[in-house]
Amino acid sequence: MEELIPKTLIVLPCYNEEGQIAALLREIREHYPNMDTLVVDNGSTDRTYHVARALSPVVRHPINLGIGGAVQTGLKYGIDQGYKFCVQVDGDGQHPPLEIQKLILSHDIHGSNLTIGSRFIKNEGFQSTNFRRMGIFWFQHLIRILTGVTITDPTSGFRMYDHNAMHIFAQHYPTDYPEPTSIVIAHKKGLSVREVPVSMRPRLLGESSIQRFKILAYMIRVTINLIFARMRE
Amino acid sequence: MIVENEHFLSTQTKFLLLAIVLFYFATILYKAIRARIDIYDLLLLASLGIFVMAFAIFPDAILWITKIVGIQFPFLLLFGGLIFILFIGMFRMLEKITEMESKITTLTQELALWKNREHPTDRRP
């Protein structure tokens, strides 16, 4: 299938994923030998850079810019190198590489600018914790109010950008709470957004940047951010 | 505070305030000439000194404003005015910080991409 797809880059934003990144890159290469990968080392303090560069090109940030900054770097690289599509796959191994083909198939059929892999359409695989699901459902309703679009998994970082989306987000990608905010921005910029059911894995190593007891504060901040994103030019 | 006749500032206090303000103006002007603060910040800081100087030179006018506004003590007007000017300065600094954060992000990304172009890391077999 990958032979039929124009030049596609798989972007893996990573922060301290030395234990996971090598296996993930090998798994991607096994399933998609003709696709290129780019690891964006987001200021890791461990050996992520050294482990990854044996298996993939790596762009290394001297400081951590957050997930939004890392994804934006990947998109800028993709445009620089002439890629037509970018697939964002988290470096923590939660996004099974085999599911990438579902994003590609969905784009083939529907031609959407932004294709998001959702855990909550078929409710397969790892469904996240109860606390987080509460937050996700809140954002789902808020985004529907703000944009009229229903996105069941607005915090999913498993997504595919076409050339138009790459250009827009390479210039303006939100650094704060990028996943849900980028959906509002996509809507404002006239990009089509579509979801496809995927199965995800639990994080194998490391810990999330959003801890349980900070989720309420996170929800309040993201809510304000989404409203401002809708109002901004 | 020594009250002489209807004035709430003594002559000594007025001279002391003026001396402090003039020293303050000289300091911030020196910093601005050495490009350690920009012109907008210079004007904002200078307005603090001008506010205090107005108290020293025109105490009767300040007393009059205090009576009109309904504040009990003239120095409350002084402190309120100073805090208001400081708030304006604080908002400006917050704006600058946000702008700098955005610039740092862009610079970091460009640096990382440039380094990758100059020294590609693709070592795949």
GROMACS .gro file of C-alpha atoms in nm:
model
  358
    1MET     CA    1   0.000   0.000   0.000
    2GLU     CA    2   0.274   0.239   0.086
    3GLU     CA    3   0.400   0.232  -0.272
    4LEU     CA    4   0.076   0.401  -0.382
    5ILE     CA    5   0.108   0.681  -0.128
    6PRO     CA    6   0.296   0.998  -0.217
    7LYS     CA    7   0.598   1.080  -0.007
    8THR     CA    8   0.494   1.035   0.358
    9LEU     CA    9   0.689   1.116   0.669
   10ILE     CA   10   0.621   0.955   1.004
   11VAL     CA   11   0.703   1.206   1.278
   12LEU     CA   12   0.780   1.074   1.624
   13PRO     CA   13   0.800   1.346   1.890
   14CYS     CA   14   0.995   1.207   2.186
   15TYR     CA   15   1.093   1.313   2.530
   16ASN     CA   16   1.303   1.068   2.730
   17GLU     CA   17   1.193   0.757   2.540
   18GLU     CA   18   1.526   0.572   2.524
   19GLY     CA   19   1.363   0.252   2.645
   20GLN     CA   20   1.091   0.254   2.384
   21ILE     CA   21   1.202   0.432   2.069
   22ALA     CA   22   1.422   0.163   1.916
   23ALA     CA   23   1.150  -0.104   1.928
   24LEU     CA   24   0.898   0.142   1.788
   25LEU     CA   25   1.122   0.241   1.497
   26ARG     CA   26   1.190  -0.124   1.413
   27GLU     CA   27   0.819  -0.197   1.421
   28ILE     CA   28   0.752   0.093   1.182
   29ARG     CA   29   1.024  -0.021   0.947
   30GLU     CA   30   0.886  -0.376   0.953
   31HIS     CA   31   0.539  -0.265   0.845
   32TYR     CA   32   0.631   0.035   0.628
   33PRO     CA   33   0.978  -0.020   0.484
   34ASN     CA   34   0.924   0.246   0.218
   35MET     CA   35   0.814   0.525   0.451
   36ASP     CA   36   1.054   0.768   0.611
   37THR     CA   37   1.063   0.849   0.978
   38LEU     CA   38   1.180   1.151   1.172
   39VAL     CA   39   1.238   1.143   1.544
   40VAL     CA   40   1.208   1.484   1.707
   41ASP     CA   41   1.408   1.464   2.026
   42ASN     CA   42   1.241   1.726   2.240
   43GLY     CA   43   1.527   1.812   2.472
   44SER     CA   44   1.558   1.463   2.619
   45THR     CA   45   1.791   1.421   2.914
   46ASP     CA   46   1.844   1.049   2.855
   47ARG     CA   47   1.992   0.866   2.555
   48THR     CA   48   1.690   0.901   2.326
   49TYR     CA   49   1.894   1.088   2.065
   50HIS     CA   50   2.175   0.833   2.055
   51VAL     CA   51   1.940   0.536   2.046
   52ALA     CA   52   1.716   0.685   1.778
   53ARG     CA   53   1.982   0.807   1.536
   54ALA     CA   54   2.101   0.455   1.469
   55LEU     CA   55   1.761   0.385   1.318
   56SER     CA   56   1.621   0.715   1.192
   57PRO     CA   57   1.700   1.077   1.112
   58VAL     CA   58   1.670   1.280   1.428
   59VAL     CA   59   1.613   1.649   1.482
   60ARG     CA   60   1.723   1.743   1.830
   61HIS     CA   61   1.585   2.038   2.027
   62PRO     CA   62   1.835   2.186   2.274
   63ILE     CA   63   1.544   2.255   2.510
   64ASN     CA   64   1.199   2.104   2.554
   65LEU     CA   65   0.934   2.294   2.358
   66GLY     CA   66   0.636   2.082   2.455
   67ILE     CA   67   0.458   1.836   2.230
   68GLY     CA   68   0.325   2.118   2.012
   69GLY     CA   69   0.671   2.256   1.943
   70ALA     CA   70   0.802   1.910   1.857
   71VAL     CA   71   0.521   1.832   1.616
   72GLN     CA   72   0.562   2.170   1.450
   73THR     CA   73   0.932   2.099   1.398
   74GLY     CA   74   0.839   1.770   1.235
   75LEU     CA   75   0.594   1.944   1.002
   76LYS     CA   76   0.852   2.209   0.910
   77TYR     CA   77   1.101   1.933   0.832
   78GLY     CA   78   0.842   1.754   0.622
   79ILE     CA   79   0.775   2.065   0.415
   80ASP     CA   80   1.148   2.138   0.379
   81GLN     CA   81   1.212   1.787   0.251
   82GLY     CA   82   0.916   1.784   0.015
   83TYR     CA   83   0.688   1.535   0.188
   84LYS     CA   84   0.319   1.537   0.092
   85PHE     CA   85   0.188   1.382   0.413
   86CYS     CA   86   0.296   1.363   0.774
   87VAL     CA   87   0.179   1.104   1.020
   88GLN     CA   88   0.226   1.189   1.387
   89VAL     CA   89   0.305   0.889   1.606
   90ASP     CA   90   0.386   0.940   1.972
   91GLY     CA   91   0.728   0.817   2.073
   92ASP     CA   92   0.597   0.642   2.384
   93GLY     CA   93   0.466   0.345   2.186
   94GLN     CA   94   0.096   0.407   2.251
   95HIS     CA   95   0.019   0.429   1.881
   96PRO     CA   96   0.061   0.088   1.715
   97PRO     CA   97   0.234   0.141   1.380
   98LEU     CA   98   0.004  -0.113   1.219
   99GLU     CA   99  -0.284   0.131   1.272
  100ILE     CA  100  -0.118   0.391   1.048
  101GLN     CA  101  -0.266   0.222   0.745
  102LYS     CA  102  -0.615   0.305   0.874
  103LEU     CA  103  -0.530   0.675   0.867
  104ILE     CA  104  -0.395   0.639   0.515
  105LEU     CA  105  -0.699   0.442   0.396
  106SER     CA  106  -0.933   0.699   0.544
  107HIS     CA  107  -0.752   0.977   0.365
  108ASP     CA  108  -0.765   0.780   0.040
  109ILE     CA  109  -1.143   0.750   0.071
  110HIS     CA  110  -1.240   1.086   0.216
  111GLY     CA  111  -0.948   1.312   0.127
  112SER     CA  112  -0.962   1.502   0.455
  113ASN     CA  113  -0.686   1.746   0.545
  114LEU     CA  114  -0.653   1.614   0.898
  115THR     CA  115  -0.727   1.254   0.987
  116ILE     CA  116  -0.737   1.164   1.355
  117GLY     CA  117  -0.717   0.815   1.500
  118SER     CA  118  -0.985   0.780   1.767
  119ARG     CA  119  -0.995   0.529   2.051
  120PHE     CA  120  -1.359   0.597   2.120
  121ILE     CA  121  -1.539   0.512   1.797
  122LYS     CA  122  -1.515   0.137   1.836
  123ASN     CA  123  -1.380   0.145   2.193
  124GLU     CA  124  -1.102  -0.101   2.113
  125GLY     CA  125  -0.767  -0.130   2.285
  126PHE     CA  126  -0.648   0.095   2.564
  127GLN     CA  127  -0.922   0.340   2.655
  128SER     CA  128  -0.730   0.565   2.893
  129THR     CA  129  -0.810   0.616   3.261
  130ASN     CA  130  -1.150   0.721   3.393
  131PHE     CA  131  -1.021   1.062   3.496
  132ARG     CA  132  -0.885   1.131   3.153
  133ARG     CA  133  -1.194   1.004   2.978
  134MET     CA  134  -1.400   1.255   3.175
  135GLY     CA  135  -1.176   1.531   3.047
  136ILE     CA  136  -1.185   1.397   2.691
  137PHE     CA  137  -1.563   1.384   2.687
  138TRP     CA  138  -1.581   1.739   2.818
  139PHE     CA  139  -1.351   1.859   2.537
  140GLN     CA  140  -1.556   1.662   2.287
  141HIS     CA  141  -1.870   1.855   2.382
  142LEU     CA  142  -1.688   2.188   2.401
  143ILE     CA  143  -1.537   2.147   2.056
  144ARG     CA  144  -1.879   2.058   1.919
  145ILE     CA  145  -2.021   2.378   2.068
  146LEU     CA  146  -1.734   2.589   1.933
  147THR     CA  147  -1.705   2.438   1.585
  148GLY     CA  148  -2.011   2.223   1.521
  149VAL     CA  149  -1.778   1.931   1.456
  150THR     CA  150  -1.793   1.612   1.663
  151ILE     CA  151  -1.452   1.470   1.743
  152THR     CA  152  -1.470   1.173   1.976
  153ASP     CA  153  -1.100   1.174   2.064
  154PRO     CA  154  -0.982   1.535   2.059
  155THR     CA  155  -0.669   1.463   2.262
  156SER     CA  156  -0.542   1.194   2.025
  157GLY     CA  157  -0.194   1.266   1.897
  158PHE     CA  158  -0.226   0.989   1.637
  159ARG     CA  159  -0.303   1.187   1.325
  160MET     CA  160  -0.222   1.237   0.961
  161TYR     CA  161  -0.173   1.578   0.799
  162ASP     CA  162  -0.203   1.640   0.430
  163HIS     CA  163  -0.003   1.906   0.250
  164ASN     CA  164  -0.249   2.187   0.326
  165ALA     CA  165  -0.264   2.100   0.695
  166MET     CA  166   0.116   2.069   0.705
  167HIS     CA  167   0.159   2.420   0.570
  168ILE     CA  168  -0.092   2.575   0.805
  169PHE     CA  169   0.032   2.403   1.118
  170ALA     CA  170   0.398   2.454   1.030
  171GLN     CA  171   0.326   2.825   1.066
  172HIS     CA  172   0.077   2.822   1.353
  173TYR     CA  173   0.074   2.518   1.573
  174PRO     CA  174  -0.050   2.570   1.929
  175THR     CA  175   0.214   2.508   2.193
  176ASP     CA  176  -0.037   2.492   2.477
  177TYR     CA  177  -0.264   2.185   2.467
  178PRO     CA  178  -0.208   2.138   2.096
  179GLU     CA  179  -0.427   1.836   2.020
  180PRO     CA  180  -0.768   1.981   2.103
  181THR     CA  181  -0.669   2.337   2.014
  182SER     CA  182  -0.544   2.236   1.670
  183ILE     CA  183  -0.889   2.098   1.589
  184VAL     CA  184  -1.043   2.439   1.655
  185ILE     CA  185  -0.769   2.603   1.447
  186ALA     CA  186  -0.823   2.352   1.165
  187HIS     CA  187  -1.192   2.438   1.163
  188LYS     CA  188  -1.117   2.811   1.156
  189LYS     CA  189  -0.875   2.766   0.865
  190GLY     CA  190  -1.130   2.568   0.666
  191LEU     CA  191  -0.951   2.233   0.691
  192SER     CA  192  -1.158   1.917   0.682
  193VAL     CA  193  -1.116   1.694   0.985
  194ARG     CA  194  -1.214   1.331   0.996
  195GLU     CA  195  -1.178   1.054   1.251
  196VAL     CA  196  -1.105   0.688   1.198
  197PRO     CA  197  -1.134   0.416   1.463
  198VAL     CA  198  -0.800   0.286   1.585
  199SER     CA  199  -0.675   0.073   1.867
  200MET     CA  200  -0.411   0.212   2.103
  201ARG     CA  201  -0.178   0.059   2.358
  202PRO     CA  202  -0.114   0.168   2.714
  203ARG     CA  203   0.212   0.350   2.775
  204LEU     CA  204   0.477   0.084   2.838
  205LEU     CA  205   0.748   0.293   2.996
  206GLY     CA  206   0.779   0.639   3.144
  207GLU     CA  207   0.496   0.855   3.269
  208SER     CA  208   0.249   1.094   3.119
  209SER     CA  209   0.312   1.463   3.136
  210ILE     CA  210  -0.041   1.506   3.273
  211GLN     CA  211  -0.076   1.354   3.615
  212ARG     CA  212  -0.406   1.253   3.771
  213PHE     CA  213  -0.444   1.527   4.028
  214LYS     CA  214  -0.357   1.799   3.783
  215ILE     CA  215  -0.630   1.693   3.542
  216LEU     CA  216  -0.887   1.938   3.677
  217ALA     CA  217  -0.648   2.230   3.638
  218TYR     CA  218  -0.560   2.097   3.294
  219MET     CA  219  -0.928   2.085   3.197
  220ILE     CA  220  -0.984   2.445   3.305
  221ARG     CA  221  -0.677   2.570   3.118
  222VAL     CA  222  -0.763   2.377   2.802
  223THR     CA  223  -1.123   2.503   2.813
  224ILE     CA  224  -1.005   2.864   2.825
  225ASN     CA  225  -0.750   2.791   2.552
  226LEU     CA  226  -1.013   2.640   2.323
  227ILE     CA  227  -1.244   2.939   2.367
  228PHE     CA  228  -0.961   3.182   2.292
  229ALA     CA  229  -0.852   2.977   1.990
  230ARG     CA  230  -1.205   3.010   1.852
  231MET     CA  231  -1.206   3.386   1.910
  232ARG     CA  232  -0.858   3.467   1.780
  233GLU     CA  233  -0.782   3.571   1.426
  234MET     CA  234   0.468   6.391   5.856
  235ILE     CA  235   0.476   6.753   5.978
  236VAL     CA  236   0.180   6.966   5.889
  237GLU     CA  237   0.257   7.332   5.837
  238ASN     CA  238  -0.049   7.555   5.807
  239GLU     CA  239  -0.273   7.385   5.547
  240HIS     CA  240   0.012   7.198   5.376
  241PHE     CA  241   0.063   6.828   5.446
  242LEU     CA  242   0.427   6.819   5.336
  243SER     CA  243   0.704   7.004   5.512
  244THR     CA  244   0.969   7.193   5.313
  245GLN     CA  245   1.230   6.936   5.419
  246THR     CA  246   1.010   6.651   5.296
  247LYS     CA  247   0.956   6.826   4.962
  248PHE     CA  248   1.329   6.874   4.909
  249LEU     CA  249   1.400   6.516   5.009
  250LEU     CA  250   1.139   6.384   4.766
  251LEU     CA  251   1.274   6.603   4.485
  252ALA     CA  252   1.630   6.489   4.550
  253ILE     CA  253   1.526   6.124   4.542
  254VAL     CA  254   1.324   6.171   4.224
  255LEU     CA  255   1.609   6.352   4.047
  256PHE     CA  256   1.851   6.074   4.144
  257TYR     CA  257   1.593   5.821   4.021
  258PHE     CA  258   1.558   6.007   3.685
  259ALA     CA  259   1.936   6.015   3.644
  260THR     CA  260   1.956   5.640   3.711
  261ILE     CA  261   1.687   5.536   3.463
  262LEU     CA  262   1.818   5.780   3.201
  263TYR     CA  263   2.164   5.626   3.240
  264LYS     CA  264   2.015   5.276   3.196
  265ALA     CA  265   1.826   5.390   2.887
  266ILE     CA  266   2.136   5.548   2.732
  267ARG     CA  267   2.323   5.222   2.791
  268ALA     CA  268   2.033   5.041   2.618
  269ARG     CA  269   1.948   4.833   2.924
  270ILE     CA  270   1.587   4.945   2.914
  271ASP     CA  271   1.390   5.052   2.610
  272ILE     CA  272   1.221   5.389   2.557
  273TYR     CA  273   0.873   5.263   2.641
  274ASP     CA  274   0.995   5.123   2.971
  275LEU     CA  275   1.186   5.448   3.035
  276LEU     CA  276   0.867   5.650   2.995
  277LEU     CA  277   0.676   5.413   3.222
  278LEU     CA  278   0.943   5.430   3.492
  279ALA     CA  279   0.971   5.807   3.450
  280SER     CA  280   0.597   5.844   3.506
  281LEU     CA  281   0.648   5.694   3.853
  282GLY     CA  282   0.899   5.968   3.931
  283ILE     CA  283   0.679   6.238   3.779
  284PHE     CA  284   0.391   6.124   3.996
  285VAL     CA  285   0.602   6.154   4.313
  286MET     CA  286   0.745   6.487   4.193
  287ALA     CA  287   0.393   6.623   4.143
  288PHE     CA  288   0.327   6.543   4.508
  289ALA     CA  289   0.634   6.739   4.612
  290ILE     CA  290   0.586   7.043   4.388
  291PHE     CA  291   0.207   7.076   4.392
  292PRO     CA  292   0.087   6.943   4.725
  293ASP     CA  293  -0.216   7.174   4.721
  294ALA     CA  294  -0.330   7.039   4.388
  295ILE     CA  295  -0.292   6.685   4.522
  296LEU     CA  296  -0.494   6.779   4.829
  297TRP     CA  297  -0.764   6.921   4.606
  298ILE     CA  298  -0.781   6.603   4.395
  299THR     CA  299  -0.795   6.396   4.712
  300LYS     CA  300  -1.095   6.593   4.836
  301ILE     CA  301  -1.274   6.563   4.500
  302VAL     CA  302  -1.215   6.187   4.475
  303GLY     CA  303  -1.311   6.141   4.840
  304ILE     CA  304  -0.995   5.974   4.963
  305GLN     CA  305  -0.918   6.026   5.331
  306PHE     CA  306  -0.540   6.067   5.309
  307PRO     CA  307  -0.338   6.216   5.024
  308PHE     CA  308  -0.073   5.946   5.047
  309LEU     CA  309  -0.334   5.686   4.957
  310LEU     CA  310  -0.370   5.868   4.625
  311LEU     CA  311   0.006   5.853   4.583
  312PHE     CA  312   0.029   5.482   4.654
  313GLY     CA  313  -0.280   5.405   4.445
  314GLY     CA  314  -0.134   5.594   4.151
  315LEU     CA  315   0.203   5.422   4.185
  316ILE     CA  316   0.040   5.077   4.202
  317PHE     CA  317  -0.166   5.154   3.893
  318ILE     CA  318   0.145   5.253   3.699
  319LEU     CA  319   0.323   4.939   3.822
  320PHE     CA  320   0.030   4.727   3.700
  321ILE     CA  321   0.066   4.878   3.354
  322GLY     CA  322   0.434   4.789   3.365
  323MET     CA  323   0.355   4.436   3.480
  324PHE     CA  324   0.109   4.380   3.192
  325ARG     CA  325   0.370   4.503   2.947
  326MET     CA  326   0.628   4.262   3.089
  327LEU     CA  327   0.386   3.971   3.064
  328GLU     CA  328   0.322   4.058   2.699
  329LYS     CA  329   0.694   4.069   2.635
  330ILE     CA  330   0.746   3.732   2.805
  331THR     CA  331   0.477   3.570   2.591
  332GLU     CA  332   0.629   3.720   2.279
  333MET     CA  333   0.974   3.599   2.379
  334GLU     CA  334   0.847   3.247   2.447
  335SER     CA  335   0.712   3.233   2.095
  336LYS     CA  336   1.042   3.362   1.953
  337ILE     CA  337   1.242   3.110   2.157
  338THR     CA  338   1.026   2.827   2.022
  339THR     CA  339   1.082   2.938   1.664
  340LEU     CA  340   1.453   2.989   1.717
  341THR     CA  341   1.495   2.649   1.880
  342GLN     CA  342   1.313   2.478   1.596
  343GLU     CA  343   1.515   2.660   1.330
  344LEU     CA  344   1.838   2.578   1.510
  345ALA     CA  345   1.748   2.211   1.537
  346LEU     CA  346   1.649   2.193   1.170
  347TRP     CA  347   1.959   2.383   1.060
  348LYS     CA  348   2.184   2.149   1.260
  349ASN     CA  349   2.010   1.855   1.100
  350ARG     CA  350   2.068   2.002   0.751
  351GLU     CA  351   2.435   2.071   0.821
  352HIS     CA  352   2.500   1.741   1.000
  353PRO     CA  353   2.240   1.485   0.892
  354THR     CA  354   2.182   1.215   1.149
  355ASP     CA  355   2.056   0.948   0.914
  356ARG     CA  356   2.274   0.652   0.998
  357ARG     CA  357   2.039   0.382   0.884
  358PRO     CA  358   2.216   0.092   0.713
   0.00000   0.00000   0.00000
